[in-house]
CSV table of C-alpha atoms and ligand atoms in Angstrom, one decimal:
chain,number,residue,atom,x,y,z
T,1,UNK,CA,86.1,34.4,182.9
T,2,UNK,CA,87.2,37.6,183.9
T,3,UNK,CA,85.7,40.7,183.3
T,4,UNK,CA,87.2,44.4,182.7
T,5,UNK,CA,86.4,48.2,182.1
T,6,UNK,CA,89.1,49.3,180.6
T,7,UNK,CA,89.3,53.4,179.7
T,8,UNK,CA,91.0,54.8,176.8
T,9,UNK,CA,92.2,58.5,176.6
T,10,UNK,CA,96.0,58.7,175.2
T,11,UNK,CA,95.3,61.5,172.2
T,12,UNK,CA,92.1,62.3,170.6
T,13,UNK,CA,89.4,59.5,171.3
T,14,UNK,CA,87.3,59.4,174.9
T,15,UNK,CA,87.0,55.2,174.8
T,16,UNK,CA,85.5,53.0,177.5
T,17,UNK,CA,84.9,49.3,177.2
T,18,UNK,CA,83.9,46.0,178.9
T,19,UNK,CA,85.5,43.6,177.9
T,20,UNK,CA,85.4,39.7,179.1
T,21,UNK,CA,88.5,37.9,177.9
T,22,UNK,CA,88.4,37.8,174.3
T,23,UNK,CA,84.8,39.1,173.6
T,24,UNK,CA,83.6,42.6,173.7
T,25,UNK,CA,80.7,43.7,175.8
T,26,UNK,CA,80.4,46.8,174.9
T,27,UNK,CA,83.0,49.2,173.5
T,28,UNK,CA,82.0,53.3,173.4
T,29,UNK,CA,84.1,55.6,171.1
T,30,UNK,CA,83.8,59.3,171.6
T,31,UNK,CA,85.8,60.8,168.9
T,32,UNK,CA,87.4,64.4,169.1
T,33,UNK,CA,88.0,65.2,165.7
T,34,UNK,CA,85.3,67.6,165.0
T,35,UNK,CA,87.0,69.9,167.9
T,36,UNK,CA,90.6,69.2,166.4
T,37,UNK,CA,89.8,70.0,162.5
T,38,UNK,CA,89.6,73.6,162.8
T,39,UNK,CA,93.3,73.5,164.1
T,40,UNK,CA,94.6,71.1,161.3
T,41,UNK,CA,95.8,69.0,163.9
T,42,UNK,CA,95.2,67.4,167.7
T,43,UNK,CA,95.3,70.2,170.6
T,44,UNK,CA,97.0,68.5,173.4
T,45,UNK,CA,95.3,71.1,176.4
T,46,UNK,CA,92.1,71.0,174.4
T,47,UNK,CA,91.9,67.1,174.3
T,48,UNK,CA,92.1,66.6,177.6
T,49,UNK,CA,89.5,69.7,178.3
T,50,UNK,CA,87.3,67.5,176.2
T,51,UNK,CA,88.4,63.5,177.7
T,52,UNK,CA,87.3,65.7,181.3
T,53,UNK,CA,83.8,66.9,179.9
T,54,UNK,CA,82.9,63.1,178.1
T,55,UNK,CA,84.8,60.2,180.5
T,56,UNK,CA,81.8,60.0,183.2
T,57,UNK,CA,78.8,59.4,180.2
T,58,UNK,CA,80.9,57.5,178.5
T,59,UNK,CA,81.5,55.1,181.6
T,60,UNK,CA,78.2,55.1,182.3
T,61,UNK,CA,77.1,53.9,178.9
T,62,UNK,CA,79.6,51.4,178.7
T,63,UNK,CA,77.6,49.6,181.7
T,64,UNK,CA,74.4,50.4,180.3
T,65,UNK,CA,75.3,48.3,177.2
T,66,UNK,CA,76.8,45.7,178.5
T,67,UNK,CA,74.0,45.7,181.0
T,68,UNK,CA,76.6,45.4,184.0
T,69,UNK,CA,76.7,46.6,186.9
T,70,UNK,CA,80.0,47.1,189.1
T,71,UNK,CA,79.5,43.5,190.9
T,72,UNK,CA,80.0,41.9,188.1
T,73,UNK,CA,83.1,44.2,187.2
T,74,UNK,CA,86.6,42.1,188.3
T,75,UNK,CA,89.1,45.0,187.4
T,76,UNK,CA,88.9,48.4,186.1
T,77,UNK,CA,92.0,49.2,183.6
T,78,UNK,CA,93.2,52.3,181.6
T,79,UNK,CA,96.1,53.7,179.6
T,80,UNK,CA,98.8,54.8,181.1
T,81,UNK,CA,101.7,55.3,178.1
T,82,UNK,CA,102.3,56.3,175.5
T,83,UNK,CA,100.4,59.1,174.5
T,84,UNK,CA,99.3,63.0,175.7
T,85,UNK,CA,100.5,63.2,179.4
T,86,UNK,CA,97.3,65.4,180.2
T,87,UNK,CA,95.0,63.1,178.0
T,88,UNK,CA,96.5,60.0,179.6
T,89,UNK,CA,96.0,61.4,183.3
T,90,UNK,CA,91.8,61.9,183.0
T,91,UNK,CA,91.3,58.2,182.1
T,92,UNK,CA,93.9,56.9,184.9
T,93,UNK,CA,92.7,59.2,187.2
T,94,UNK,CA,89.2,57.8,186.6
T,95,UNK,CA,90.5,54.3,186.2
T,96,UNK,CA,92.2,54.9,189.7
T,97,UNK,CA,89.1,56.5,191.5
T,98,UNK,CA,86.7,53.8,190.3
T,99,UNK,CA,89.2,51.0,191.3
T,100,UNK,CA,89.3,52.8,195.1
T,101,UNK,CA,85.4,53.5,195.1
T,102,UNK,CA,84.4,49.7,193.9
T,103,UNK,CA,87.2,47.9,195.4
T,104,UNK,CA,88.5,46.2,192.2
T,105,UNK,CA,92.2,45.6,191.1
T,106,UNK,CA,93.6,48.9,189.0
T,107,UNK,CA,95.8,48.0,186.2
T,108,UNK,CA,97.6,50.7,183.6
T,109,UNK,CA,98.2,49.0,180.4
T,110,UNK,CA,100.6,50.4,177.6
T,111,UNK,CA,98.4,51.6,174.6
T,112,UNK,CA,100.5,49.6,171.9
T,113,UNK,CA,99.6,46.6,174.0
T,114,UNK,CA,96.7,47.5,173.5
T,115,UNK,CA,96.7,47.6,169.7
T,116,UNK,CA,98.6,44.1,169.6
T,117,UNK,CA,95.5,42.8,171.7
T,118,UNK,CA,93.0,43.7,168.9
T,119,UNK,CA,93.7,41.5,167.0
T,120,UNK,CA,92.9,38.7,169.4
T,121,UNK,CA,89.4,40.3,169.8
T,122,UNK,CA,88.9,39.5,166.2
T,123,UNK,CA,90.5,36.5,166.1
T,124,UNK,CA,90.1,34.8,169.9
T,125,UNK,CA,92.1,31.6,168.9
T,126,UNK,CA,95.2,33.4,167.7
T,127,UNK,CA,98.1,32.4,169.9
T,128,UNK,CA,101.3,33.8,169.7
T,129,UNK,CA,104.3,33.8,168.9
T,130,UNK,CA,103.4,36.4,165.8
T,131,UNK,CA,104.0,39.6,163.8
T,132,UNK,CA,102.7,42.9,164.8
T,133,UNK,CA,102.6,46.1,162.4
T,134,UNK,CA,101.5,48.9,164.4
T,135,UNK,CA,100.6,51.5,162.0
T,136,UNK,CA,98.7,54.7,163.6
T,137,UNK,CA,99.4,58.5,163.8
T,138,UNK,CA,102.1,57.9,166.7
T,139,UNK,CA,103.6,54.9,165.8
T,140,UNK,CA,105.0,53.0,163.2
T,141,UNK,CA,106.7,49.5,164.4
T,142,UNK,CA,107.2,45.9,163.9
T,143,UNK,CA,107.0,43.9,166.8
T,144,UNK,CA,107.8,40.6,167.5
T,145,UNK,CA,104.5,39.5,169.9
T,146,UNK,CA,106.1,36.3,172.0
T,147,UNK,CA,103.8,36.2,175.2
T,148,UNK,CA,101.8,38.2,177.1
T,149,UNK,CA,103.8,41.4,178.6
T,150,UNK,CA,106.8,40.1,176.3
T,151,UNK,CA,107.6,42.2,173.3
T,152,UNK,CA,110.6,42.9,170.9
T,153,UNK,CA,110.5,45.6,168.7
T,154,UNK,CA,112.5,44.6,165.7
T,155,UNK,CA,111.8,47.7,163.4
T,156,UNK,CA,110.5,50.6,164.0
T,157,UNK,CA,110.2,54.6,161.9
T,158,UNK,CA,113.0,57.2,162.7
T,159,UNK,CA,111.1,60.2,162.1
T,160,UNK,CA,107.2,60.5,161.0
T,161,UNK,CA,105.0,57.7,161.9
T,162,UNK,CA,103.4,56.4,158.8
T,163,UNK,CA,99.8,58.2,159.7
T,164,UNK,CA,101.8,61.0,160.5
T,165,UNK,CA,103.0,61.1,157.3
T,166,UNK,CA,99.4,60.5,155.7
T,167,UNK,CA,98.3,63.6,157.7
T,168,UNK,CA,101.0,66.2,157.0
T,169,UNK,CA,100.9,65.0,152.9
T,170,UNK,CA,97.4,66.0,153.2
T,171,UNK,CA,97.7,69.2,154.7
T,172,UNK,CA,100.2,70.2,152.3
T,173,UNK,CA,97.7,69.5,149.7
T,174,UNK,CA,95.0,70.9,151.5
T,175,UNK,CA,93.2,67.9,152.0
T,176,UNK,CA,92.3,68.9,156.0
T,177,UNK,CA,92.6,66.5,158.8
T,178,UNK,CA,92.8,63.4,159.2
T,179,UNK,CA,94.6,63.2,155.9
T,180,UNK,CA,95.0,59.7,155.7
T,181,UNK,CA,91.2,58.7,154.3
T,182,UNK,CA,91.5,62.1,152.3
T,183,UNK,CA,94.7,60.4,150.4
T,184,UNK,CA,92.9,57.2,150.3
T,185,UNK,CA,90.1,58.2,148.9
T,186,UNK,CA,91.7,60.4,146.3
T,187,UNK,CA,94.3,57.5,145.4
T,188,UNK,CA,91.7,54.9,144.2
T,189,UNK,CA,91.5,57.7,141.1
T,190,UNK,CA,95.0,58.5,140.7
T,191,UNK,CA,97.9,57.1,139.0
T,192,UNK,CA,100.2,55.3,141.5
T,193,UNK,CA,102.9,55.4,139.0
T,194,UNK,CA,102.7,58.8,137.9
T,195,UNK,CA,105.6,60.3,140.1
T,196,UNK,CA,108.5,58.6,141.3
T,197,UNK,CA,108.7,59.1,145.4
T,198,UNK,CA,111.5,58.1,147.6
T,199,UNK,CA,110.9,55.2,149.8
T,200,UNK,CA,112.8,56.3,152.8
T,201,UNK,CA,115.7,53.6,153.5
T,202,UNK,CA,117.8,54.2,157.1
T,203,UNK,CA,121.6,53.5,157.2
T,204,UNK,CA,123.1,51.0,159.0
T,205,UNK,CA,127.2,52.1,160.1
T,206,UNK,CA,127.8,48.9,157.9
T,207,UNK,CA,127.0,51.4,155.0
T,208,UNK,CA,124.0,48.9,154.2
T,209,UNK,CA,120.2,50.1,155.0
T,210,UNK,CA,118.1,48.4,158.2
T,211,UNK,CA,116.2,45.9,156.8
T,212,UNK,CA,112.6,46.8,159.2
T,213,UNK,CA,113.5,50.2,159.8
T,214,UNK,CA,111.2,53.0,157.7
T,215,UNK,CA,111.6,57.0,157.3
T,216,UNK,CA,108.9,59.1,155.6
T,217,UNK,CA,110.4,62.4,156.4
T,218,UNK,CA,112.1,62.4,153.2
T,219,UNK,CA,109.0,61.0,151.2
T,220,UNK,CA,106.7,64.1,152.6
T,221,UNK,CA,109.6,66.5,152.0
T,222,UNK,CA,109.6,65.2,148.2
T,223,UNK,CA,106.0,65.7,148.1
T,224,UNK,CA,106.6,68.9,149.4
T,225,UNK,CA,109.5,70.2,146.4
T,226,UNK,CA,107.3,68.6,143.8
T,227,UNK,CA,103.9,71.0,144.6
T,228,UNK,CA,106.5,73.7,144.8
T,229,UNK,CA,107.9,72.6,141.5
T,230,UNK,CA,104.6,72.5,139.9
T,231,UNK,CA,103.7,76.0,141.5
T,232,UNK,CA,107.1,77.5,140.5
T,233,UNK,CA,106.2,76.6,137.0
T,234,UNK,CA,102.8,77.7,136.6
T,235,UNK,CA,101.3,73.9,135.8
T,236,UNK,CA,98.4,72.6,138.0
T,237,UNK,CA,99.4,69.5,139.9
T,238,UNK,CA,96.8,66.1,139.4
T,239,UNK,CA,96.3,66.0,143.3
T,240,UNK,CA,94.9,62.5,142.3
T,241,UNK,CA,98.3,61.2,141.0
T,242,UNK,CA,100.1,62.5,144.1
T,243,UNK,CA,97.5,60.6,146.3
T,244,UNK,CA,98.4,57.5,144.3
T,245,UNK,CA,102.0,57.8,144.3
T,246,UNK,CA,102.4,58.5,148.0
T,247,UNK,CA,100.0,55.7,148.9
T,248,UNK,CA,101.8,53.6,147.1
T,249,UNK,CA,105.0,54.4,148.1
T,250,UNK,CA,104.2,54.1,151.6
T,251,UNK,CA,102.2,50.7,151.3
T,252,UNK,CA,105.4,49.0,149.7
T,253,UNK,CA,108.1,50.4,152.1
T,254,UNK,CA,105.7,49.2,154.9
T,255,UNK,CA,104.7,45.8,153.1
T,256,UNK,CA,108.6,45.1,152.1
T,257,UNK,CA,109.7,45.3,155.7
T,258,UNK,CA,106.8,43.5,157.2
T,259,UNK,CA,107.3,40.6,155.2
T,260,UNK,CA,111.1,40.2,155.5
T,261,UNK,CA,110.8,40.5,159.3
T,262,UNK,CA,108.6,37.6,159.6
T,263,UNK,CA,110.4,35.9,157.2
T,264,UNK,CA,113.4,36.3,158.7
T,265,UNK,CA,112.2,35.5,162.3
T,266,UNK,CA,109.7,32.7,161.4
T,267,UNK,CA,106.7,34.4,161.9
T,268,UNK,CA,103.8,32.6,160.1
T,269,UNK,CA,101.0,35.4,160.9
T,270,UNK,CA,101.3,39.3,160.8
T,271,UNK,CA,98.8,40.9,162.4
T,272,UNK,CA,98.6,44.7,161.4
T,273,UNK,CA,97.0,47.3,163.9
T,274,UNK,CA,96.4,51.3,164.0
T,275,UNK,CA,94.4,53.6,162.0
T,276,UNK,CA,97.1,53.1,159.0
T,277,UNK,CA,95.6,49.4,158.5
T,278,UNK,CA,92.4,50.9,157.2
T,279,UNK,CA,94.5,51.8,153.7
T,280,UNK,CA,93.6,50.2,151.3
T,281,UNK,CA,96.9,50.5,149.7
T,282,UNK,CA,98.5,48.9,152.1
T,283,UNK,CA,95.9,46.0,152.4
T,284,UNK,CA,96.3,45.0,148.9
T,285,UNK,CA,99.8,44.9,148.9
T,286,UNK,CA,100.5,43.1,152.1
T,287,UNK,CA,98.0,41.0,151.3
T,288,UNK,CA,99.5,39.9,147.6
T,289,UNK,CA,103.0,39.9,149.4
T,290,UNK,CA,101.7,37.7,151.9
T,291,UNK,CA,100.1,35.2,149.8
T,292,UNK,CA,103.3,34.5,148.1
T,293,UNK,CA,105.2,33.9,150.7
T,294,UNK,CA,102.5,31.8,152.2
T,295,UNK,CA,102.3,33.9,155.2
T,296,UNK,CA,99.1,34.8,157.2
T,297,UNK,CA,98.1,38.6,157.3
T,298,UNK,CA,95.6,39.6,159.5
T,299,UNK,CA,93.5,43.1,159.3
T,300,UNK,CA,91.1,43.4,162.1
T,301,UNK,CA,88.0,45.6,161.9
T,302,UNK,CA,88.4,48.9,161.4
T,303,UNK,CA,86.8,49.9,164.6
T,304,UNK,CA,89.2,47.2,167.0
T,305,UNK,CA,92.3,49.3,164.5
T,306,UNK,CA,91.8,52.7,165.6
T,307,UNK,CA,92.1,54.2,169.0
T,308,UNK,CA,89.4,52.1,171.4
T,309,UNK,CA,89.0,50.5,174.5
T,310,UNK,CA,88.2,47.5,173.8
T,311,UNK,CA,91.7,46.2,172.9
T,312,UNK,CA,92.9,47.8,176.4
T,313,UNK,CA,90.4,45.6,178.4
T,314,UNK,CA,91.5,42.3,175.8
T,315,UNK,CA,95.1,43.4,176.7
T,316,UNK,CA,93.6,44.0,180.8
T,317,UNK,CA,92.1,40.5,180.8
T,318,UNK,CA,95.2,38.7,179.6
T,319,UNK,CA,97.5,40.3,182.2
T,320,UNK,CA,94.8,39.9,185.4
T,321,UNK,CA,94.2,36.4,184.7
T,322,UNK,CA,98.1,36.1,185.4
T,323,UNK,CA,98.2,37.8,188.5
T,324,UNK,CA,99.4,41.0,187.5
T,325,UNK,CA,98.1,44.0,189.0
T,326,UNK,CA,99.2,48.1,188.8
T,327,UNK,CA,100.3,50.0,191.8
T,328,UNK,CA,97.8,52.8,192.8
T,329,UNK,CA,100.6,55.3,192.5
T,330,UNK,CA,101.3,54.2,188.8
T,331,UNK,CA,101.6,57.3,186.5
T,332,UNK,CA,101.2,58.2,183.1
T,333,UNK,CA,104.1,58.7,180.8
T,334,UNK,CA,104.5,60.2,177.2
T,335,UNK,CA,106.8,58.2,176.2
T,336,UNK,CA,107.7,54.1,177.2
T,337,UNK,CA,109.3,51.1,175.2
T,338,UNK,CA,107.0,47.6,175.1
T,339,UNK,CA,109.9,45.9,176.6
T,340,UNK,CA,109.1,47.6,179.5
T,341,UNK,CA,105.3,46.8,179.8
T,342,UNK,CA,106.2,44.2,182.6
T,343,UNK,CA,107.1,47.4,185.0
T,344,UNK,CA,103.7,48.4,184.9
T,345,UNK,CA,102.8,45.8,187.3
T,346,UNK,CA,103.3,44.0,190.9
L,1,KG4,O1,95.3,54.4,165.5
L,1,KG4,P1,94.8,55.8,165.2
L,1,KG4,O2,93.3,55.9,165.2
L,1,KG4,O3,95.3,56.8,166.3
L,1,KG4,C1,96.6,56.9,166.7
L,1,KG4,O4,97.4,57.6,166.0
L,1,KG4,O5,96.9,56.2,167.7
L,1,KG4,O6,95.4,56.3,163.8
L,1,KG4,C2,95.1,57.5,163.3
L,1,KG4,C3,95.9,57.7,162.0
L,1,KG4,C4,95.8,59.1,161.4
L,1,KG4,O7,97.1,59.5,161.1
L,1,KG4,C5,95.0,58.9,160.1
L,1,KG4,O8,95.3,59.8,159.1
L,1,KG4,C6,95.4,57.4,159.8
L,1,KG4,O9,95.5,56.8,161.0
L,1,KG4,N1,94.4,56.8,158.9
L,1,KG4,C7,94.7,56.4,157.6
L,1,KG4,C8,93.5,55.9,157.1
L,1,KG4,N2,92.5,56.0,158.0
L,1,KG4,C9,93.1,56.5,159.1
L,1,KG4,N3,95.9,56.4,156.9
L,1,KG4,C10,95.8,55.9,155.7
L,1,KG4,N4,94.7,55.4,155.1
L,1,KG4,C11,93.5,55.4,155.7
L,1,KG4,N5,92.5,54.9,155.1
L,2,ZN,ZN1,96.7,54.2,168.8
């Protein structure tokens, strides 16, 4: 059984963990928001001013729960990509130090790895090949999960991610930030039918539209003309309606695409990750989608979906017990494809 810290600190959440294999020992979550809100938005120099100020507590918590201490430790792990260069450097920094300090292999681990992994903290039987729908703030894709370190991304957005999209609805309706519970809590009153949205297709050279591919920069700009409209006309808008009708827009562009890609590849189980899965919207339509297709679709815990640490050490685990170990002079970077997780390590 091996055992990992594993440190979290891509955007907006200071997240350290121990984690042994498939089983969480103790998972702390330090969330920025409160800081952020009064911008409307995440502060990139800001979070990492605050990731500086919480990482050593939050380490030192992490042991206390698990009631560890660093002999029992077998490798300390942290994000390295994607995400907020200067958010991603405090946690491998510390990651880094700790592994020099306690003589422990260092291993950077790519934070939608990460989110693939939660789903095996909830579920420690699952065994791949399977579906992942990564749907958080940053990223919106559809990867097919074939081994550890081995990834294809067969869909993916080409502009807003789909939280992205939840949160700039919501600040055009002046719901504040994060949007995306705002819009969910609003939708359960409103009519989903009441306005028809766009569901953003992407064109193929073939003239035909990708099949897994989304875009929601064209459902938030039509958002965006109908509040005009309704100001331009003098008639007050039923912000619970809109709520409705972009929820629902989103959750069937995202359920469509899900289920034709594992229909089309043979994928029995879709495993959806990243704040996004919290929707209900999306949860009931997957779900329905799924069941008549006969397909599996798994929702972890809210708490394993949104940014943690936990599902860095699952992915840590996995990749130490097969030998694979990160350079000390790995760095961070904003931006990386999963197919090129395998470069993080020796
Ligand atoms: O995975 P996450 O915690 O952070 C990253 O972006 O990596 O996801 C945060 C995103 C935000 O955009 C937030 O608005 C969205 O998840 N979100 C939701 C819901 N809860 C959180 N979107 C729709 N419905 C929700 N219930
Ligand atoms: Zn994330």
């Amino acid at each position: 059984m091996t055992t990992v810290l594993a440190i979290e600190t891509s955007c907006d959440e200071t997240a350290v963990a121990i984690v042994n294999n498939r089983q969480v020992c103790s998972s702390v979550v330090t969330s920025q928001i409160p800081v952020h809100q009064q911008y409307g938005g995440v502060v990139p120099e800001v979070a990492s001013r605050q990731h500086l100020e919480t990482i050593n507590g939050a380490i030192s918590i992490a042991l206390e729960e698990a009631e560890l201490d660093w002999g029992k430790i077998d490798g300390i792990a942290a994000t390295c990509a994607p995400g907020l260069v200067g958010a991603l450097l405090v946690g491998l920094t510390a990651a880094k130090t700790l592994s020099v300090v306690h003589q422990k292999p260092f291993l950077g681990v790519h934070h939608l790895e990460g989110h693939i992994y939660a789903t095996y903290l909830s579920e420690p039987t699952l065994q791949p090949p399977l579906l992942s729908l990564l749907v958080s703030g940053g990223h919106t894709s559809l990867i097919y999960v074939k081994d550890c370190g081995v990834y294809e991304t067969l869909g993916q957005t080409r502009d807003d991610a789909a939280g992205e999209a939840f949160d700039k609805v919501a600040r055009l309706l002046h719901l504040g930030y994060p949007g995306g519970p705002a819009i969910d809590r609003l939708a359960q009153e409103g009519n989903p039918q009441a306005f028809a949205l766009p569901e953003g297709k992407v064109s193929l050279p073939s003239g035909r539209y990708h099949p897994y591919d989304a875009s929601f920069s064209g459902l938030k700009t039509a958002v965006l003309r109908l509040v005009q409209q309704f100001e331009k006309n003098g008639q007050s808008l039923k912000v619970v309606d809109v709520a409705a009708s972009f929820q629902e827009t989103v959750a069937r562009s995202l359920t469509k695409r899900a289920i034709a890609c594992a229909l089309d590849y043979g994928l029995s189980t879709i495993a959806v990750g990243g704040g996004v899965a919290a929707n209900s919207g999306l949860r009931k339509h997957l779900q329905a989608a799924a069941a008549t297709h006969n397909l599996r679709v798994l929702f972890p815990p809210l708490k394993l979906c949104t940014d943690n640490a936990a599902m860095i050490g699952c992915a840590a685990t996995d990749h130490l017990n097969r030998g694979h170990t990160s350079s000390l002079t790995l760095g961070v970077h904003s931006r990386l494809a999963l197919s090129q997780v395998m470069e993080l390590y020796e």
